mmCIF file of C-alpha atoms in Angstrom:
data_model
loop_
_atom_site.group_PDB
_atom_site.id
_atom_site.type_symbol
_atom_site.label_atom_id
_atom_site.label_comp_id
_atom_site.label_asym_id
_atom_site.label_seq_id
_atom_site.Cartn_x
_atom_site.Cartn_y
_atom_site.Cartn_z
ATOM 1 C CA MET X 391 -10.806 44.946 26.501
ATOM 2 C CA LYS X 392 -11.448 48.479 27.714
ATOM 3 C CA ASP X 393 -14.254 49.009 25.168
ATOM 4 C CA ILE X 394 -15.874 45.690 26.066
ATOM 5 C CA ALA X 395 -15.575 46.409 29.795
ATOM 6 C CA GLN X 396 -17.230 49.812 29.427
ATOM 7 C CA ARG X 397 -20.143 48.504 27.352
ATOM 8 C CA ALA X 398 -20.661 45.406 29.526
ATOM 9 C CA GLY X 399 -20.340 47.379 32.772
ATOM 10 C CA VAL X 400 -17.561 45.195 34.203
ATOM 11 C CA SER X 401 -13.855 45.505 34.960
ATOM 12 C CA GLU X 402 -11.156 44.767 32.383
ATOM 13 C CA SER X 403 -9.967 41.829 34.492
ATOM 14 C CA ALA X 404 -13.481 40.359 34.320
ATOM 15 C CA VAL X 405 -13.349 40.676 30.530
ATOM 16 C CA SER X 406 -10.045 38.786 30.490
ATOM 17 C CA PHE X 407 -11.442 36.010 32.692
ATOM 18 C CA ALA X 408 -14.572 35.688 30.558
ATOM 19 C CA LEU X 409 -12.884 35.648 27.165
ATOM 20 C CA ASN X 410 -10.151 33.212 28.238
ATOM 21 C CA ASP X 411 -12.532 30.749 29.965
ATOM 22 C CA ARG X 412 -10.945 31.290 33.358
ATOM 23 C CA PRO X 413 -12.677 31.166 36.742
ATOM 24 C CA GLY X 414 -13.404 34.415 38.538
ATOM 25 C CA VAL X 415 -16.651 35.559 36.919
ATOM 26 C CA SER X 416 -20.198 34.236 36.980
ATOM 27 C CA GLU X 417 -21.728 32.501 33.982
ATOM 28 C CA VAL X 418 -24.124 35.413 33.568
ATOM 29 C CA THR X 419 -21.223 37.876 33.390
ATOM 30 C CA ARG X 420 -19.267 35.564 31.062
ATOM 31 C CA ALA X 421 -22.225 35.374 28.664
ATOM 32 C CA ARG X 422 -22.732 39.164 28.754
ATOM 33 C CA VAL X 423 -19.047 39.840 28.041
ATOM 34 C CA ARG X 424 -19.000 37.412 25.133
ATOM 35 C CA ARG X 425 -22.171 38.908 23.683
ATOM 36 C CA VAL X 426 -20.665 42.395 23.792
ATOM 37 C CA ALA X 427 -17.384 41.121 22.323
ATOM 38 C CA GLU X 428 -19.315 39.563 19.452
ATOM 39 C CA GLN X 429 -21.186 42.800 18.822
ATOM 40 C CA LEU X 430 -17.907 44.720 18.688
ATOM 41 C CA GLY X 431 -16.367 42.191 16.294
ATOM 42 C CA TRP X 432 -13.604 41.172 18.718
ATOM 43 C CA ARG X 433 -11.379 38.206 17.816
ATOM 44 C CA PRO X 434 -8.447 36.804 19.823
ATOM 45 C CA SER X 435 -4.971 37.718 18.584
ATOM 46 C CA ALA X 436 -3.038 34.560 17.722
ATOM 47 C CA ALA X 437 0.279 36.426 18.005
ATOM 48 C CA ALA X 438 -0.591 37.775 21.461
ATOM 49 C CA ARG X 439 -1.767 34.358 22.655
ATOM 50 C CA ALA X 440 1.491 32.769 21.481
ATOM 51 C CA LEU X 441 3.586 35.413 23.281
ATOM 52 C CA SER X 442 1.663 34.847 26.495
ATOM 53 C CA GLY X 443 2.057 31.071 26.239
ATOM 54 C CA GLU X 444 -1.612 30.445 25.434
ATOM 55 C CA GLY X 445 -1.036 28.851 22.039
ATOM 56 C CA SER X 446 -1.052 29.968 18.425
ATOM 57 C CA ALA X 447 -4.466 28.567 17.391
ATOM 58 C CA THR X 448 -2.628 26.979 14.462
ATOM 59 C CA VAL X 449 -1.582 23.438 13.588
ATOM 60 C CA GLY X 450 1.117 22.455 11.108
ATOM 61 C CA LEU X 451 1.365 20.012 8.215
ATOM 62 C CA VAL X 452 4.625 19.392 6.367
ATOM 63 C CA VAL X 453 4.834 17.149 3.292
ATOM 64 C CA ALA X 454 8.247 15.897 2.196
ATOM 65 C CA ARG X 455 7.498 15.040 -1.422
ATOM 66 C CA PRO X 456 8.252 16.666 -4.760
ATOM 67 C CA ALA X 457 5.733 19.461 -5.274
ATOM 68 C CA ALA X 458 5.083 18.393 -8.888
ATOM 69 C CA ASN X 459 4.035 14.871 -7.820
ATOM 70 C CA LEU X 460 1.964 16.156 -4.928
ATOM 71 C CA GLY X 461 -0.146 18.278 -7.263
ATOM 72 C CA VAL X 462 -1.596 15.245 -9.056
ATOM 73 C CA ASP X 463 -2.160 13.132 -5.931
ATOM 74 C CA SER X 464 -5.889 13.177 -5.193
ATOM 75 C CA PHE X 465 -5.375 11.503 -1.806
ATOM 76 C CA PHE X 466 -3.561 14.493 -0.302
ATOM 77 C CA LEU X 467 -6.018 17.019 -1.704
ATOM 78 C CA GLN X 468 -8.946 15.149 -0.152
ATOM 79 C CA LEU X 469 -7.044 14.507 3.081
ATOM 80 C CA ILE X 470 -6.384 18.231 3.529
ATOM 81 C CA SER X 471 -10.046 18.984 2.807
ATOM 82 C CA GLY X 472 -11.091 16.700 5.665
ATOM 83 C CA ILE X 473 -8.501 18.225 7.990
ATOM 84 C CA GLN X 474 -9.633 21.735 7.135
ATOM 85 C CA GLU X 475 -13.285 20.929 7.860
ATOM 86 C CA VAL X 476 -12.519 20.076 11.483
ATOM 87 C CA LEU X 477 -10.026 22.890 11.999
ATOM 88 C CA SER X 478 -12.527 25.424 10.662
ATOM 89 C CA GLU X 479 -15.097 24.258 13.205
ATOM 90 C CA ARG X 480 -12.573 24.995 15.948
ATOM 91 C CA HIS X 481 -11.357 28.259 14.360
ATOM 92 C CA LEU X 482 -7.866 26.788 14.036
ATOM 93 C CA GLY X 483 -5.519 27.711 11.214
ATOM 94 C CA LEU X 484 -3.493 25.272 9.117
ATOM 95 C CA LEU X 485 0.141 26.093 8.386
ATOM 96 C CA PHE X 486 1.143 24.000 5.344
ATOM 97 C CA GLN X 487 4.624 23.576 3.920
ATOM 98 C CA VAL X 488 6.205 21.355 1.239
ATOM 99 C CA VAL X 489 9.879 20.389 1.648
ATOM 100 C CA ASP X 490 12.377 18.231 -0.212
ATOM 101 C CA ASP X 491 13.072 15.542 2.397
ATOM 102 C CA VAL X 492 12.538 14.409 5.983
ATOM 103 C CA ALA X 493 15.665 16.220 7.206
ATOM 104 C CA ASP X 494 14.160 19.511 6.013
ATOM 105 C CA GLU X 495 10.850 18.534 7.616
ATOM 106 C CA CYS X 496 12.587 18.036 10.979
ATOM 107 C CA GLY X 497 14.152 21.463 10.559
ATOM 108 C CA VAL X 498 10.707 22.985 10.048
ATOM 109 C CA TYR X 499 9.417 21.342 13.249
ATOM 110 C CA ARG X 500 12.337 22.739 15.245
ATOM 111 C CA ARG X 501 11.757 26.221 13.849
ATOM 112 C CA TRP X 502 8.002 26.131 14.452
ATOM 113 C CA TRP X 503 8.556 24.939 18.017
ATOM 114 C CA ALA X 504 11.159 27.632 18.753
ATOM 115 C CA GLU X 505 8.951 30.363 17.293
ATOM 116 C CA HIS X 506 5.706 29.071 18.904
ATOM 117 C CA ARG X 507 4.187 28.980 15.420
ATOM 118 C CA VAL X 508 1.990 25.901 15.930
ATOM 119 C CA ASP X 509 0.262 24.127 18.802
ATOM 120 C CA GLY X 510 0.581 20.699 17.203
ATOM 121 C CA VAL X 511 1.334 18.928 13.935
ATOM 122 C CA LEU X 512 -0.120 16.329 11.590
ATOM 123 C CA VAL X 513 2.546 13.906 10.367
ATOM 124 C CA VAL X 514 2.099 12.145 7.022
ATOM 125 C CA ASP X 515 4.052 9.469 5.166
ATOM 126 C CA PRO X 516 5.621 7.560 8.107
ATOM 127 C CA ARG X 517 9.029 6.175 7.133
ATOM 128 C CA THR X 518 10.509 2.740 7.736
ATOM 129 C CA ASP X 519 13.248 4.491 9.732
ATOM 130 C CA ASP X 520 11.512 7.653 10.908
ATOM 131 C CA PRO X 521 13.451 10.334 12.838
ATOM 132 C CA ARG X 522 10.409 12.572 13.293
ATOM 133 C CA VAL X 523 8.876 10.574 16.137
ATOM 134 C CA ALA X 524 11.864 10.968 18.459
ATOM 135 C CA LEU X 525 12.136 14.644 17.524
ATOM 136 C CA LEU X 526 8.494 15.393 18.357
ATOM 137 C CA ASP X 527 8.893 13.502 21.644
ATOM 138 C CA GLU X 528 11.985 15.585 22.402
ATOM 139 C CA LEU X 529 10.268 18.872 21.588
ATOM 140 C CA GLY X 530 7.077 17.949 23.399
ATOM 141 C CA LEU X 531 5.123 18.992 20.320
ATOM 142 C CA PRO X 532 1.735 17.214 20.140
ATOM 143 C CA GLY X 533 1.123 15.372 16.890
ATOM 144 C CA VAL X 534 -0.936 12.799 15.041
ATOM 145 C CA VAL X 535 0.699 10.331 12.665
ATOM 146 C CA ILE X 536 -1.563 9.751 9.671
ATOM 147 C CA GLY X 537 -0.966 6.201 8.489
ATOM 148 C CA ALA X 538 1.035 4.110 10.914
ATOM 149 C CA LEU X 539 4.517 3.980 12.321
ATOM 150 C CA PRO X 540 6.788 1.116 11.211
ATOM 151 C CA GLY X 541 5.870 -2.352 12.422
ATOM 152 C CA THR X 542 3.546 -2.357 15.409
ATOM 153 C CA ASP X 543 5.044 0.699 17.092
ATOM 154 C CA THR X 544 2.358 2.380 19.194
ATOM 155 C CA GLY X 545 4.543 4.128 21.749
ATOM 156 C CA PRO X 546 5.410 5.163 24.266
ATOM 157 C CA HIS X 547 5.068 8.618 22.716
ATOM 158 C CA PRO X 548 3.701 11.030 25.346
ATOM 159 C CA GLY X 549 2.207 13.529 22.887
ATOM 160 C CA LEU X 550 1.728 11.468 19.747
ATOM 161 C CA SER X 551 -1.419 9.735 18.501
ATOM 162 C CA GLN X 552 -1.748 7.495 15.455
ATOM 163 C CA VAL X 553 -4.502 6.987 12.912
ATOM 164 C CA ARG X 554 -3.538 3.628 11.444
ATOM 165 C CA ALA X 555 -4.621 2.171 8.109
ATOM 166 C CA ASP X 556 -4.516 -1.599 7.637
ATOM 167 C CA ASP X 557 -2.362 -1.675 4.494
ATOM 168 C CA ALA X 558 -1.428 -5.325 5.005
ATOM 169 C CA GLY X 559 -5.057 -6.386 5.338
ATOM 170 C CA ALA X 560 -6.083 -4.367 2.289
ATOM 171 C CA MET X 561 -3.354 -5.941 0.153
ATOM 172 C CA ALA X 562 -4.327 -9.408 1.355
ATOM 173 C CA ALA X 563 -7.948 -8.727 0.362
ATOM 174 C CA ILE X 564 -6.957 -7.540 -3.132
ATOM 175 C CA VAL X 565 -4.664 -10.500 -3.754
ATOM 176 C CA GLY X 566 -7.315 -12.871 -2.424
ATOM 177 C CA ARG X 567 -9.911 -11.530 -4.830
ATOM 178 C CA LEU X 568 -7.551 -11.637 -7.813
ATOM 179 C CA HIS X 569 -6.631 -15.197 -6.872
ATOM 180 C CA GLU X 570 -10.337 -16.104 -6.876
ATOM 181 C CA LEU X 571 -10.534 -14.704 -10.408
ATOM 182 C CA GLY X 572 -7.763 -17.050 -11.513
ATOM 183 C CA HIS X 573 -4.833 -14.627 -11.530
ATOM 184 C CA ARG X 574 -1.452 -16.088 -10.635
ATOM 185 C CA ARG X 575 0.997 -13.528 -12.063
ATOM 186 C CA ILE X 576 0.283 -10.342 -10.112
ATOM 187 C CA VAL X 577 2.512 -7.268 -10.154
ATOM 188 C CA HIS X 578 2.204 -4.473 -7.613
ATOM 189 C CA ILE X 579 3.236 -1.056 -8.997
ATOM 190 C CA ALA X 580 4.164 0.479 -5.647
ATOM 191 C CA GLY X 581 5.067 3.936 -4.394
ATOM 192 C CA LEU X 582 8.172 5.159 -2.622
ATOM 193 C CA PRO X 583 10.072 2.260 -0.992
ATOM 194 C CA SER X 584 11.104 4.386 2.020
ATOM 195 C CA LEU X 585 7.504 4.826 3.190
ATOM 196 C CA ALA X 586 6.238 2.529 5.934
ATOM 197 C CA HIS X 587 2.911 1.855 4.205
ATOM 198 C CA THR X 588 4.683 0.901 0.954
ATOM 199 C CA ASP X 589 6.836 -1.532 2.931
ATOM 200 C CA ARG X 590 3.749 -3.074 4.575
ATOM 201 C CA ARG X 591 2.000 -3.519 1.223
ATOM 202 C CA ILE X 592 5.078 -5.153 -0.332
ATOM 203 C CA ARG X 593 5.494 -7.482 2.651
ATOM 204 C CA SER X 594 1.820 -8.406 2.584
ATOM 205 C CA LEU X 595 2.001 -9.239 -1.131
ATOM 206 C CA ARG X 596 4.981 -11.510 -0.476
ATOM 207 C CA LEU X 597 3.216 -13.259 2.388
ATOM 208 C CA GLU X 598 0.056 -13.805 0.343
ATOM 209 C CA ALA X 599 2.073 -14.961 -2.659
ATOM 210 C CA ASP X 600 3.987 -17.491 -0.544
ATOM 211 C CA ARG X 601 0.808 -18.697 1.130
ATOM 212 C CA ARG X 602 -0.986 -19.179 -2.185
ATOM 213 C CA GLY X 603 2.006 -20.411 -4.189
ATOM 214 C CA LEU X 604 2.054 -17.399 -6.511
ATOM 215 C CA THR X 605 5.629 -17.467 -7.755
ATOM 216 C CA GLY X 606 4.926 -14.721 -10.323
ATOM 217 C CA ALA X 607 3.792 -12.076 -7.801
ATOM 218 C CA HIS X 608 6.112 -9.192 -6.906
ATOM 219 C CA SER X 609 6.321 -5.407 -6.412
ATOM 220 C CA VAL X 610 7.988 -2.634 -8.437
ATOM 221 C CA THR X 611 8.624 0.677 -6.656
ATOM 222 C CA THR X 612 8.115 4.153 -8.181
ATOM 223 C CA ASP X 613 7.776 7.775 -7.058
ATOM 224 C CA TYR X 614 3.937 7.685 -7.342
ATOM 225 C CA SER X 615 3.979 9.752 -10.533
ATOM 226 C CA ASP X 616 2.119 8.920 -13.731
ATOM 227 C CA THR X 617 5.464 8.979 -15.577
ATOM 228 C CA GLU X 618 7.120 6.299 -13.465
ATOM 229 C CA GLY X 619 3.862 4.359 -13.201
ATOM 230 C CA ALA X 620 3.634 4.247 -16.995
ATOM 231 C CA ALA X 621 7.289 3.248 -17.376
ATOM 232 C CA ALA X 622 6.938 0.430 -14.838
ATOM 233 C CA THR X 623 3.791 -0.798 -16.573
ATOM 234 C CA ARG X 624 5.507 -0.908 -19.951
ATOM 235 C CA ARG X 625 8.437 -2.888 -18.530
ATOM 236 C CA VAL X 626 6.308 -5.590 -16.939
ATOM 237 C CA LEU X 627 3.863 -5.911 -19.844
ATOM 238 C CA GLU X 628 6.692 -6.323 -22.373
ATOM 239 C CA ARG X 629 8.217 -9.258 -20.506
ATOM 240 C CA ASP X 630 8.001 -12.799 -21.861
ATOM 241 C CA ASP X 631 5.761 -13.710 -18.898
ATOM 242 C CA PRO X 632 3.656 -10.561 -18.404
ATOM 243 C CA PRO X 633 1.283 -10.309 -15.447
ATOM 244 C CA THR X 634 -2.418 -10.976 -15.750
ATOM 245 C CA ALA X 635 -3.184 -8.483 -12.970
ATOM 246 C CA LEU X 636 -1.708 -5.138 -11.897
ATOM 247 C CA ILE X 637 -2.189 -3.413 -8.517
ATOM 248 C CA TYR X 638 -1.337 0.303 -8.451
ATOM 249 C CA ASP X 639 -0.642 2.319 -5.292
ATOM 250 C CA ASN X 640 -2.668 5.283 -6.536
ATOM 251 C CA ASP X 641 -5.246 6.236 -9.139
ATOM 252 C CA VAL X 642 -2.894 8.363 -11.250
ATOM 253 C CA MET X 643 -0.510 5.469 -11.906
ATOM 254 C CA ALA X 644 -3.434 3.125 -12.558
ATOM 255 C CA ALA X 645 -4.890 5.438 -15.211
ATOM 256 C CA ALA X 646 -1.457 5.833 -16.797
ATOM 257 C CA GLY X 647 -1.046 2.053 -16.772
ATOM 258 C CA VAL X 648 -4.347 1.540 -18.605
ATOM 259 C CA ALA X 649 -3.202 4.000 -21.278
ATOM 260 C CA VAL X 650 0.114 2.160 -21.692
ATOM 261 C CA ALA X 651 -1.675 -1.173 -21.967
ATOM 262 C CA ALA X 652 -3.936 0.203 -24.707
ATOM 263 C CA GLY X 653 -0.899 1.474 -26.600
ATOM 264 C CA LEU X 654 0.657 -1.988 -26.455
ATOM 265 C CA GLY X 655 -2.539 -3.660 -27.648
ATOM 266 C CA VAL X 656 -3.106 -5.241 -24.230
ATOM 267 C CA ARG X 657 -6.810 -5.246 -23.407
ATOM 268 C CA VAL X 658 -8.171 -4.368 -19.952
ATOM 269 C CA PRO X 659 -9.577 -6.558 -18.449
ATOM 270 C CA ASP X 660 -9.415 -9.296 -21.131
ATOM 271 C CA ASP X 661 -5.617 -9.553 -21.071
ATOM 272 C CA VAL X 662 -4.776 -7.840 -17.787
ATOM 273 C CA SER X 663 -6.878 -6.778 -14.792
ATOM 274 C CA VAL X 664 -6.167 -3.457 -13.052
ATOM 275 C CA VAL X 665 -6.780 -2.423 -9.421
ATOM 276 C CA SER X 666 -6.211 1.052 -7.963
ATOM 277 C CA TRP X 667 -5.413 1.523 -4.279
ATOM 278 C CA GLU X 668 -7.189 4.904 -4.366
ATOM 279 C CA ASP X 669 -10.711 5.554 -5.586
ATOM 280 C CA SER X 670 -11.424 8.942 -7.145
ATOM 281 C CA ALA X 671 -13.273 10.596 -10.003
ATOM 282 C CA LEU X 672 -10.339 9.625 -12.214
ATOM 283 C CA CYS X 673 -11.201 5.952 -11.673
ATOM 284 C CA ARG X 674 -14.618 6.645 -13.186
ATOM 285 C CA LEU X 675 -13.249 8.635 -16.119
ATOM 286 C CA THR X 676 -11.010 5.830 -17.361
ATOM 287 C CA ALA X 677 -12.284 3.283 -19.861
ATOM 288 C CA PRO X 678 -13.028 0.806 -18.440
ATOM 289 C CA TRP X 679 -13.848 2.130 -14.976
ATOM 290 C CA LEU X 680 -11.190 1.107 -12.462
ATOM 291 C CA THR X 681 -11.682 -1.358 -9.651
ATOM 292 C CA ALA X 682 -10.479 0.407 -6.490
ATOM 293 C CA LEU X 683 -10.357 0.334 -2.704
ATOM 294 C CA SER X 684 -13.121 2.377 -1.073
ATOM 295 C CA ARG X 685 -10.763 4.474 1.023
ATOM 296 C CA ASP X 686 -12.183 7.831 2.135
ATOM 297 C CA PRO X 687 -9.314 10.357 2.452
ATOM 298 C CA VAL X 688 -11.694 13.142 3.531
ATOM 299 C CA ALA X 689 -12.937 11.062 6.474
ATOM 300 C CA PHE X 690 -9.328 10.072 7.181
ATOM 301 C CA GLY X 691 -8.414 13.765 7.409
ATOM 302 C CA ARG X 692 -11.365 14.554 9.666
ATOM 303 C CA LEU X 693 -10.432 11.740 12.035
ATOM 304 C CA ALA X 694 -6.782 12.815 12.210
ATOM 305 C CA ALA X 695 -7.735 16.439 12.876
ATOM 306 C CA ARG X 696 -10.164 15.415 15.635
ATOM 307 C CA GLU X 697 -7.473 13.305 17.274
ATOM 308 C CA LEU X 698 -5.136 16.296 17.213
ATOM 309 C CA THR X 699 -7.717 18.654 18.720
ATOM 310 C CA THR X 700 -8.297 16.049 21.441
ATOM 311 C CA LEU X 701 -4.582 16.184 22.266
ATOM 312 C CA LEU X 702 -4.645 19.986 22.264
ATOM 313 C CA ASP X 703 -7.587 19.868 24.687
ATOM 314 C CA GLY X 704 -5.503 17.797 27.093
ATOM 315 C CA GLY X 705 -6.613 14.324 26.026
ATOM 316 C CA ALA X 706 -4.312 11.316 26.204
ATOM 317 C CA PRO X 707 -2.575 10.085 23.036
ATOM 318 C CA ARG X 708 -3.997 6.931 21.508
ATOM 319 C CA THR X 709 -3.933 4.729 18.419
ATOM 320 C CA VAL X 710 -7.060 4.564 16.252
ATOM 321 C CA GLN X 711 -7.474 1.846 13.618
ATOM 322 C CA VAL X 712 -9.313 2.853 10.443
ATOM 323 C CA PRO X 713 -11.766 0.160 9.197
ATOM 324 C CA LEU X 714 -10.562 -2.046 6.358
ATOM 325 C CA PRO X 715 -11.785 -0.564 3.046
ATOM 326 C CA ASP X 716 -13.968 -2.564 0.671
ATOM 327 C CA LEU X 717 -12.862 -3.417 -2.842
ATOM 328 C CA ILE X 718 -15.224 -1.753 -5.343
ATOM 329 C CA GLU X 719 -15.226 -4.005 -8.402
ATOM 330 C CA ARG X 720 -15.703 -2.290 -11.731
ATOM 331 C CA GLY X 721 -14.866 -2.973 -15.363
ATOM 332 C CA SER X 722 -11.076 -3.212 -15.034
ATOM 333 C CA THR X 723 -11.050 -6.627 -13.337
ATOM 334 C CA ALA X 724 -12.326 -9.973 -14.580
ATOM 335 C CA PRO X 725 -11.477 -13.666 -14.426
ATOM 336 C CA VAL X 726 -8.487 -14.823 -16.463
ATOM 337 C CA SER X 727 -9.922 -15.635 -19.879
ATOM 338 C CA PRO X 728 -9.237 -18.843 -21.859
ATOM 339 C CA SER X 729 -7.393 -16.785 -24.503
ATOM 340 C CA THR X 730 -5.084 -15.313 -21.868
ATOM 341 C CA HIS X 731 -4.594 -18.770 -20.411
ATOM 342 C CA ALA X 732 -3.609 -20.178 -23.778
ATOM 343 C CA ALA X 733 -1.389 -17.288 -24.821
ATOM 344 C CA ARG X 734 0.329 -16.677 -21.501
ATOM 345 C CA GLY X 735 0.344 -20.023 -19.825
ATOM 346 C CA GLY X 736 -1.778 -18.884 -16.874
ATOM 347 C CA PRO X 737 -4.723 -20.775 -15.381
ATOM 348 C CA GLY X 738 -8.192 -19.590 -16.263
ATOM 349 C CA ASN X 739 -11.707 -20.833 -15.627
ATOM 350 C CA GLY X 740 -13.247 -19.465 -18.807
ATOM 351 C CA VAL X 741 -16.120 -17.760 -16.918
ATOM 352 C CA ARG X 742 -16.760 -14.088 -17.598
ATOM 353 C CA PRO X 743 -19.424 -12.493 -15.369
ATOM 354 C CA ALA X 744 -21.218 -9.335 -16.345
ATOM 355 C CA VAL X 745 -19.043 -6.510 -15.008
ATOM 356 C CA PRO X 746 -20.267 -2.876 -15.098
ATOM 357 C CA ARG X 747 -18.228 -0.758 -17.515
#
């Protein structure tokens, strides 16, 4: 501050006012001080700002999932990329930590709050019974829930915004399309049952199945890994009444499922159609290419980060609904064929449109 004051020809207090966007100096002086600071390569000290109560210029993200599974999940990698884009624009750091469970995650929030490590947090994987919301309310730590809280919970949470995805609507759209293609035995290879979005997808499948009279539709939960996805696929395909369509909660399990089907001599899509909840490069490296929802995790991350910076700037918390994703149809889905109908007892219309492979 002394060096800047000497070069700019102002007092040290004027430098402080100018660099911290406080009243007390003219706009001409503020611009001159900032220009000199830039020339001298000055940057604010995050540690000093935290000690003075001005914030840490850092936001936190904790993921309570096994690290091995997280490494193959393309959704989180793209989500973090979108988050980082926005934070970089604001010169904010991202403090990232992986823990074993939600209890450990709550412990991290308490420690960060006590140590003034972060100004706010991004909360992922809302649970059906989620203790983190009450904790963040108690701490007064601003946050954005990425996904949606259980049920229709939108508050009151004085410092908490939500970026909600319509999991129920997306599942209804997938089931509706598969029903149009003649599929009646549909199995959903789901993720972790404790997650709120998994619960919404399972409930939506049940509702759609009841509404359409699909007695052979149900969900099987896994840990999102390719290993459990493959094991679940093998179990359902080896049944006496195997499904004619499979819906996977991520691209990794869908690709593993296609490999299992090939090993069992089950043809995709002639014998079984496959849909991935996530679209990624992996969906276009699998033979045939996988039908998938057009979710954009990078845009999801950008939106969540912008909502958090709005809170940090003093904005009011709010709930933002992400648009319903489209279903991108590729070579892994097709109408139920006459051969499948005859062999498996399922209805089929015998029409096979040209589907890009």
